[in-house]
Tab-separated table of C-alpha atoms in Angstrom:
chain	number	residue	atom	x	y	z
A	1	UNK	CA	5.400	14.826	15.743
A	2	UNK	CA	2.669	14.671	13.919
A	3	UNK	CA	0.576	11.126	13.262
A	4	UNK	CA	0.867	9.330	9.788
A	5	UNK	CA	-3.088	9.189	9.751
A	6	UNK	CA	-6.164	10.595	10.973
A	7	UNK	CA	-7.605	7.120	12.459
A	8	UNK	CA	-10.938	8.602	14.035
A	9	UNK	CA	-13.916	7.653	11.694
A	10	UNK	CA	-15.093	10.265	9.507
A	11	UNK	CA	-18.195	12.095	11.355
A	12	UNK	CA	-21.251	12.605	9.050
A	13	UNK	CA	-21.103	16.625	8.649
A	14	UNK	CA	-17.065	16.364	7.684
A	15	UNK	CA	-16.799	17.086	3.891
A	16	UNK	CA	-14.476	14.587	1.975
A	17	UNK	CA	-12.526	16.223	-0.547
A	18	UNK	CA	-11.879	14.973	-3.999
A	19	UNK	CA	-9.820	15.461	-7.079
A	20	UNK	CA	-10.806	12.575	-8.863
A	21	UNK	CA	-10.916	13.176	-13.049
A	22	UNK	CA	-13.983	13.337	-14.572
A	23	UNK	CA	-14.918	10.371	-16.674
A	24	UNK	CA	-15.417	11.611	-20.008
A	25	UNK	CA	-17.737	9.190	-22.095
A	26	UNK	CA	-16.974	9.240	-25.953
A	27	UNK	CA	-13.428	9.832	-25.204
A	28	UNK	CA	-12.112	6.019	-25.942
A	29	UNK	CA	-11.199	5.695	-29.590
A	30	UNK	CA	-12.875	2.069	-29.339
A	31	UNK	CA	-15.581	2.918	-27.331
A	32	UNK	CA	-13.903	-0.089	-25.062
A	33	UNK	CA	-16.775	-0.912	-22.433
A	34	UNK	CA	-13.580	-2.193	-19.905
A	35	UNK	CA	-12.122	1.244	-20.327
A	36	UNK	CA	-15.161	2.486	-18.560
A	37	UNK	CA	-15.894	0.030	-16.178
A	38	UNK	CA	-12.237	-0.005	-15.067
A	39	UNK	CA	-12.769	4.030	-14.561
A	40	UNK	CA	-16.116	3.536	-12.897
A	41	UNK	CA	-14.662	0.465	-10.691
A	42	UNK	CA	-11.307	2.817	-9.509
A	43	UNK	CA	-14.177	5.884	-8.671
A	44	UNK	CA	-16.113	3.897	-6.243
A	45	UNK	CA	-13.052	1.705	-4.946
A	46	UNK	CA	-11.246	5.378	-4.185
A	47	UNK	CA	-14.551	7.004	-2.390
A	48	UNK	CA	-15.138	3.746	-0.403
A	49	UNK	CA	-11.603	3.961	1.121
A	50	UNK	CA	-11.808	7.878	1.757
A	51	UNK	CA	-14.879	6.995	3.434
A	52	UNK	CA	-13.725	4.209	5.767
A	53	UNK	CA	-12.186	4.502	9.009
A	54	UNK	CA	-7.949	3.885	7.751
A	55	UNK	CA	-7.383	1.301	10.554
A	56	UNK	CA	-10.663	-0.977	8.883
A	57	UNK	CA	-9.083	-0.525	5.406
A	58	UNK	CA	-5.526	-0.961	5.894
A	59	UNK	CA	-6.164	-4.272	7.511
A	60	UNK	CA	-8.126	-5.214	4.846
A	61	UNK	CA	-5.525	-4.944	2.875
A	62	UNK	CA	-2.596	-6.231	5.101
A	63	UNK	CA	-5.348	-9.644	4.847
A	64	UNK	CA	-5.773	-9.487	0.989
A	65	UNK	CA	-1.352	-9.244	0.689
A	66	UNK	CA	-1.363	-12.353	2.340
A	67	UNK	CA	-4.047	-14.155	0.285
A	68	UNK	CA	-2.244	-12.565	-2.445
A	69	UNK	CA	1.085	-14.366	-1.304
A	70	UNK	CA	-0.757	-17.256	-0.715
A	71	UNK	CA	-1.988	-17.616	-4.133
A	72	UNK	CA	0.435	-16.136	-6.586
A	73	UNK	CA	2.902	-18.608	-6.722
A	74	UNK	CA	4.368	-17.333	-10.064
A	75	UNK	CA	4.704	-13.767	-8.430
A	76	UNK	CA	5.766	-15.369	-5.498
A	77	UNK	CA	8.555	-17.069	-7.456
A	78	UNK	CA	9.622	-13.751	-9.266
A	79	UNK	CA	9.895	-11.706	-6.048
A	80	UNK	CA	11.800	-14.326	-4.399
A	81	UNK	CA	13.815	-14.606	-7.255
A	82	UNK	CA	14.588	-10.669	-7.148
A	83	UNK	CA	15.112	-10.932	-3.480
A	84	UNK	CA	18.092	-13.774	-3.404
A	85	UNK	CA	19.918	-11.382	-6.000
A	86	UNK	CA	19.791	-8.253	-2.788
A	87	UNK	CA	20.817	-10.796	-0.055
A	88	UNK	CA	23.214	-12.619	-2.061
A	89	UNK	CA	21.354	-15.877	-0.676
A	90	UNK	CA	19.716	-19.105	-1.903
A	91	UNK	CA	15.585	-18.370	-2.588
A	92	UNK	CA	14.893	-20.618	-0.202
A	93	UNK	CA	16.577	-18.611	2.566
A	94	UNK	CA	14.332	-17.623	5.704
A	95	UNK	CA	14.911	-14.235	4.725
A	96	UNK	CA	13.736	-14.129	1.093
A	97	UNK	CA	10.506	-15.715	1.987
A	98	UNK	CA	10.373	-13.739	4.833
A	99	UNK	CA	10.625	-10.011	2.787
A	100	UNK	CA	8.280	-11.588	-0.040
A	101	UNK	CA	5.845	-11.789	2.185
A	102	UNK	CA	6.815	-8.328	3.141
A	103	UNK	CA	6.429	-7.046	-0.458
A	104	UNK	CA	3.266	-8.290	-1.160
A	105	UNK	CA	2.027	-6.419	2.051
A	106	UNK	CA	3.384	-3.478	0.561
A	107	UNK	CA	1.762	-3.430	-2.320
A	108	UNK	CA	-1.532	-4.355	-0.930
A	109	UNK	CA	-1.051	-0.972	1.433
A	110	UNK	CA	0.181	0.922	-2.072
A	111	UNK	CA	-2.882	-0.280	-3.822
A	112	UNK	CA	-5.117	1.290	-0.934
A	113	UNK	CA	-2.599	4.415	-0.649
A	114	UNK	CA	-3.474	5.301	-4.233
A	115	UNK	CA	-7.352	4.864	-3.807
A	116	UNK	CA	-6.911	7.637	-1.314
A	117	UNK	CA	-4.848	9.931	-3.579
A	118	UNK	CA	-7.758	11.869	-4.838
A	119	UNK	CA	-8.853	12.870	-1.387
A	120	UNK	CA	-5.822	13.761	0.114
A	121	UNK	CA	-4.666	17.403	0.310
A	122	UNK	CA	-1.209	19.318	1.010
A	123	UNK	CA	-2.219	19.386	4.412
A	124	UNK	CA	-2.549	15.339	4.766
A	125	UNK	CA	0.626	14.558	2.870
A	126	UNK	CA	2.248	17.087	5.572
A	127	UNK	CA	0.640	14.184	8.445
A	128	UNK	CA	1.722	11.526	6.386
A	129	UNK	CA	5.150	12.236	5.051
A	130	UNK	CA	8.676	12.556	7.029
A	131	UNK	CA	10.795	14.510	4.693
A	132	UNK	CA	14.181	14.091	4.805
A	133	UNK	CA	16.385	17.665	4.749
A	134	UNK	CA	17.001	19.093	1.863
A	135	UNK	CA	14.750	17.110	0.072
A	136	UNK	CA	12.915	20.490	-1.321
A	137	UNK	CA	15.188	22.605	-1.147
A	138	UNK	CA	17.039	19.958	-4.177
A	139	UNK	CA	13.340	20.500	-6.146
A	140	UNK	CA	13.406	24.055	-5.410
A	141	UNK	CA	16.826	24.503	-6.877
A	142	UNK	CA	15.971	22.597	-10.241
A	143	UNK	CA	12.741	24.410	-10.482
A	144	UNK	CA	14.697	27.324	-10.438
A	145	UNK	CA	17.202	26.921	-12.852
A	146	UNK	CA	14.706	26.158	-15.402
A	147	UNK	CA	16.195	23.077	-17.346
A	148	UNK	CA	13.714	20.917	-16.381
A	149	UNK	CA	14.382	17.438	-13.965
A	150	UNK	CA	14.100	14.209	-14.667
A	151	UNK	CA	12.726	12.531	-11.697
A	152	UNK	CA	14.021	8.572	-11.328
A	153	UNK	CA	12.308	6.062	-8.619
A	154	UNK	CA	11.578	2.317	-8.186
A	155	UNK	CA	8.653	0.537	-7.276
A	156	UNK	CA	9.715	0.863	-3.534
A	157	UNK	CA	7.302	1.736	-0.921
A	158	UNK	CA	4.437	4.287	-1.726
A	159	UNK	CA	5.789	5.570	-4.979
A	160	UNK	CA	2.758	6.996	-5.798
A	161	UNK	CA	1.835	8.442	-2.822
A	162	UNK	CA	5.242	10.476	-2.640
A	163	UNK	CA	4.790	11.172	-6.816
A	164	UNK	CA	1.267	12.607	-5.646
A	165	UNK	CA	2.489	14.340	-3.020
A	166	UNK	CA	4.877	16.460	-5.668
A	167	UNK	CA	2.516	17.345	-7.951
A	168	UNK	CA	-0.081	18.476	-4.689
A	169	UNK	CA	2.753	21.128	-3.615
A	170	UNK	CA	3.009	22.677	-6.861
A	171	UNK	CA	5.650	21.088	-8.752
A	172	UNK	CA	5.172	20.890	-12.306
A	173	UNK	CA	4.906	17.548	-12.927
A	174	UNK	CA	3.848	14.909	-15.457
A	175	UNK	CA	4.607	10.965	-15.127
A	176	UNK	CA	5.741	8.081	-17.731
A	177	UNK	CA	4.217	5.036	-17.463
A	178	UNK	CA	4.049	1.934	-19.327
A	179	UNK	CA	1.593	-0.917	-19.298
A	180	UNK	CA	2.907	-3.452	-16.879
A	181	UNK	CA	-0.481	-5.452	-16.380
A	182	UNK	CA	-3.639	-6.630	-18.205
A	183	UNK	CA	-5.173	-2.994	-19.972
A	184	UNK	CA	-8.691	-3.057	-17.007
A	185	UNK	CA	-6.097	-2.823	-14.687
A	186	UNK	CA	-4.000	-0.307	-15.779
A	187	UNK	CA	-6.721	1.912	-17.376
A	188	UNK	CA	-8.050	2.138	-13.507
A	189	UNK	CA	-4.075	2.421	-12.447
A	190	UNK	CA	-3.648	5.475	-14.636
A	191	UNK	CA	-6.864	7.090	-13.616
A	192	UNK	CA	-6.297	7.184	-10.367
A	193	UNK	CA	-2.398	8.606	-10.971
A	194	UNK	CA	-4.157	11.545	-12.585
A	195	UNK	CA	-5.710	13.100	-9.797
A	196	UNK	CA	-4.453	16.561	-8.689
A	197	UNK	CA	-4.055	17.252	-12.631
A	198	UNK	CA	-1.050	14.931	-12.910
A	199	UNK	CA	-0.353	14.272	-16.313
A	200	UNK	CA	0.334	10.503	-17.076
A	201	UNK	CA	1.825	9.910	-20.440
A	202	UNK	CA	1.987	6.452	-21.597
A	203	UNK	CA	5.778	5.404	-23.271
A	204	UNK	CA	5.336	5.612	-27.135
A	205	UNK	CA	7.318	7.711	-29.549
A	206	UNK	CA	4.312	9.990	-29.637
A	207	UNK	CA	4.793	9.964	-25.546
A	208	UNK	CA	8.329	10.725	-25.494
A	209	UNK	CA	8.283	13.715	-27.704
A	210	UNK	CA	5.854	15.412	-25.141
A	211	UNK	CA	8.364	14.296	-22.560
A	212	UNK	CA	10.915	16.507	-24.223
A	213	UNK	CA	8.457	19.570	-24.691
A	214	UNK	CA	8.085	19.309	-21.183
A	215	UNK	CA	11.501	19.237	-20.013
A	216	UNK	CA	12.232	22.203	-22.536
A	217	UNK	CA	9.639	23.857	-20.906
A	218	UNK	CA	11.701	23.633	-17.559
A	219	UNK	CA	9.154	21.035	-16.146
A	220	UNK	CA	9.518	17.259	-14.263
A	221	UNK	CA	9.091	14.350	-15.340
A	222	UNK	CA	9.013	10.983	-13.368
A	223	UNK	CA	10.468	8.043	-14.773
A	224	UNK	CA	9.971	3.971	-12.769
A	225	UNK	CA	13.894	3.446	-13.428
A	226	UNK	CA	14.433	-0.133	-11.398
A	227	UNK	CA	13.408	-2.365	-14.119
A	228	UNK	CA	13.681	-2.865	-18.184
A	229	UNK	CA	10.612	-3.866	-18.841
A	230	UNK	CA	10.496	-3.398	-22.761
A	231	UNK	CA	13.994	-4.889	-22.710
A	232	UNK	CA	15.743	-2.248	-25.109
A	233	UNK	CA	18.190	-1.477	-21.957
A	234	UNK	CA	21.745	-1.289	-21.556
A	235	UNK	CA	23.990	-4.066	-19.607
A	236	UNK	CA	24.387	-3.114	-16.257
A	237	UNK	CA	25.842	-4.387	-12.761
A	238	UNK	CA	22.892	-4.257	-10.260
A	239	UNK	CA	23.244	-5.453	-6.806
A	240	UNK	CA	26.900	-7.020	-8.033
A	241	UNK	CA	25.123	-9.198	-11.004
A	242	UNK	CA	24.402	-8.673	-14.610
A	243	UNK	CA	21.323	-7.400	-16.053
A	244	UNK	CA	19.923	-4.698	-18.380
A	245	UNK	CA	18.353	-1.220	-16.904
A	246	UNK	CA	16.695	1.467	-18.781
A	247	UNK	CA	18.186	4.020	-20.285
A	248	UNK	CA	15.499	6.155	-21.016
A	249	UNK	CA	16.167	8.849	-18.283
A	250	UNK	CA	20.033	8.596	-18.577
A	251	UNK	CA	18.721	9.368	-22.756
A	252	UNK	CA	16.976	12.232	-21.884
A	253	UNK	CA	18.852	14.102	-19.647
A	254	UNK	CA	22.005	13.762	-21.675
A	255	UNK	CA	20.101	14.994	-25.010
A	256	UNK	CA	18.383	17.944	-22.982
A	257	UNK	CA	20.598	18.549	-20.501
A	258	UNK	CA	18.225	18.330	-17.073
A	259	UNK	CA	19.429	16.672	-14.349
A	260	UNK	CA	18.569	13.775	-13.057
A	261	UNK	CA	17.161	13.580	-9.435
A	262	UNK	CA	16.441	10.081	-7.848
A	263	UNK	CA	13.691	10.101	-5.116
A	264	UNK	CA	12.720	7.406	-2.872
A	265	UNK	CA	9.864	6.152	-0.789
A	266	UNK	CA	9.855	4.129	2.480
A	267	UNK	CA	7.202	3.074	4.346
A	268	UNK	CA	8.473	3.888	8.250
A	269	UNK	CA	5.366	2.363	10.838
A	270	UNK	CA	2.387	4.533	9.707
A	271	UNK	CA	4.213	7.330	8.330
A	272	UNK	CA	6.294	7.666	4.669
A	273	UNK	CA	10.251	8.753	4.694
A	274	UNK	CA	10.955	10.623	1.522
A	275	UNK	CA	13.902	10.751	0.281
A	276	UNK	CA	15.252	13.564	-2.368
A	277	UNK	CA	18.864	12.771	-3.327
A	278	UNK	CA	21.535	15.017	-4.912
A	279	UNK	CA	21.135	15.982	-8.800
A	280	UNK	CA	22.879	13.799	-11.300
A	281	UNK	CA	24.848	15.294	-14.301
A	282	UNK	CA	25.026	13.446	-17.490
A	283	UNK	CA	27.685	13.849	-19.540
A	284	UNK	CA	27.295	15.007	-23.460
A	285	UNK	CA	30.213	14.322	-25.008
A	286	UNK	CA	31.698	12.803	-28.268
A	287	UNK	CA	31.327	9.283	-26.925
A	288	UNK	CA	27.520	8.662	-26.533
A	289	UNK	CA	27.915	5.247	-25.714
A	290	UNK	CA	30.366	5.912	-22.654
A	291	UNK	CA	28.187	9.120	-21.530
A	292	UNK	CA	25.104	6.930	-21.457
A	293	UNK	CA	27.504	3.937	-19.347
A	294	UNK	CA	29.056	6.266	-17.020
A	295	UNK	CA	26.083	7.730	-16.076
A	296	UNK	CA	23.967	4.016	-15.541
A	297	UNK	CA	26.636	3.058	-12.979
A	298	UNK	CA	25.599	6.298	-10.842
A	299	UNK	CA	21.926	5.340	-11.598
A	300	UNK	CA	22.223	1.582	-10.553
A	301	UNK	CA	24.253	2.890	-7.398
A	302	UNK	CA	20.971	5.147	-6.556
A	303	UNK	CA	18.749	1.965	-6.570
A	304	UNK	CA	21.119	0.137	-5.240
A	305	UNK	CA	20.987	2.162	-2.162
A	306	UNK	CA	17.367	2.889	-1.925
A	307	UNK	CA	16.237	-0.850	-2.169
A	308	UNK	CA	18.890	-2.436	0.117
A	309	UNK	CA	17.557	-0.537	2.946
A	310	UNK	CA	14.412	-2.039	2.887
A	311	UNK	CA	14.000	-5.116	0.186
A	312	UNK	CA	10.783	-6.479	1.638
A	313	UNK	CA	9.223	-3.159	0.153
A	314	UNK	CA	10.318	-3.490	-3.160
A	315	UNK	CA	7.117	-4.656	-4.853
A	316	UNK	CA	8.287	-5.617	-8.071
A	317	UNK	CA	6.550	-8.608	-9.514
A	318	UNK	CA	8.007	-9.206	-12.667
A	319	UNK	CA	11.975	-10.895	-12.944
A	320	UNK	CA	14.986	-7.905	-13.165
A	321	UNK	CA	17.786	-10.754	-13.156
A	322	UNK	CA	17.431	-13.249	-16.549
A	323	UNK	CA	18.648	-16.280	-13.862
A	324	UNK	CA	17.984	-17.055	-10.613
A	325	UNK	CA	20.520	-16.044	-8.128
A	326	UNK	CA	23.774	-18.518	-7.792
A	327	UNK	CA	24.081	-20.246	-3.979
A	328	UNK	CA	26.867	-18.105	-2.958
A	329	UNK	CA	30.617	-20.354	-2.384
């Protein structure tokens, strides 16, 4: 079996590869100065991690999780909060603080994993990634059938590795994203999740009719489906409690008629298990409301399964539960 990563240094004469975009100047409709600088900043942050030896710069990172931890106290609070809600337990339970230390690990690792995007070609994923069976041959069959796929994850593991990883084999394969954090940070973000021509289309109205042209066009999208951050969702029961998801995938695939296909990521040691599960249908029928319901539930069961077996990787910052989580009877 092969090794998740190459950990001798790179010699002098070895050539490092690189799809990072090309910063185009004048293309900013403000001519925003942090625009550039958070383009210029992700460039040399990406080429100084290809660079590195991967042992150096993953502990480096493992370090600057646990300052992170340290120091975010209202992130702290929001993962822990997230946490008790999975274990059913008080947040002051060994094991919430515990996995929140965990998840801020993760992400630190995540945040290094995408510098390294750019550089990385079929041939590394292949080192990297343990696929689980049938995980292409489910891609492969949608590609296929030429309805497009609607491809749902959560911020779990290297989700952007694995979405990189896609797009790298072939898939066609574009990416919705929204603006969780301040705009420097996810300008850089967004560069970086464009590499290997990955298109990244930002949620608007404007960005959902291209969604649809896409998946009319038999192509993927990828949808972040664990969280409702622009809080238009539906009610849903999510790890047993009440909350709202989004309903944007369970939307589209019901008004186009692609499936929807729920892929995970989890970190395993050095290596990444991915995870392709079964194609969900979506029901179009006289009842919108009920279609959109019924198919949520099989949604929130997805998640439900991916995160519970392995919380401390779920590095999601911001609350998905209005309340803290009840001490259990």
């Amino acid at each position: 079996m092969p090794e998740a990563h190459d950990e001798r240094p790179i010699k002098p004469t070895q050539i490092v590869r690189s799809s990072l975009p090309r910063i185009e100047y004048g293309r900013s409709k403000r001519g925003d100065v942090a625009y550039y600088a958070a383009l210029v900043a992700a460039s040399v942050l990406s080429w100084l991690v290809a660079l590195l030896p991967d042992p150096l710069v993953n502990t480096v990172a493992r370090l600057a999780g646990w300052i992170s931890f340290m120091t975010s106290r209202g992130f702290r609070d929001n993962v822990a909060s997230n946490l008790s809600h999975i274990y059913d337990v008080p947040k002051s339970d060994p094991r919430v603080r515990h996995s929140v230390r965990g998840a801020f690990r993760t992400n630190a690792l995540n945040i290094v994993d995408l510098l390294r995007v750019p550089h990385l070609v079929e041939e590394d994923y292949a080192k990297r990634l343990k696929v689980v069976p049938g995980s292409w041959e489910i891609l492969e069959e949608a590609v296929a059938a030429r309805k497009g796929a609607i491809l749902i994850t959560a911020h779990l593991g290297p989700f952007d590795l694995v979405g990189s990883a896609l797009r790298t084999r072939g898939y066609p394969l574009s990416a919705l994203t929204a603006r969780t954090t301040n705009r420097m940070v996810f300008h850089g973000i967004t560069f970086l999740r464009s590499s290997h021509d990955m298109r990244v289309i930002e949620a608007s109205s404007g960005g959902l009719r291209d969604i649809i042209r896409l998946l009319q066009r038999g192509e993927m999208v990828i949808l972040l489906s664990d969280r409702d951050f622009f809080l238009s969702g539906r009610d849903a029961i999510f790890f047993g409690e009440p909350t709202t998801l989004p309903i944007g995938a369970v939307r589209l695939a019901r008004d186009t008629g692609a499936p929807i296909i729920p892929f995970f990521a989890h970190r395993e040691g050095r290596r990444t298990r991915m995870t392709v599960r079964p194609p969900i249908s979506v029901r179009c029928s006289d009842n919108r409301n009920a279609d959109i319901a019924d198919a949520l539930k099989v949604v929130a069961m997805e998640l439900e399964q991916a995160i519970g077996e392995a919380p401390d990787q779920w590095v999601l910052f911001q609350r998905v539960w209005p309340d803290d989580h009840s001490d259990p009877d």
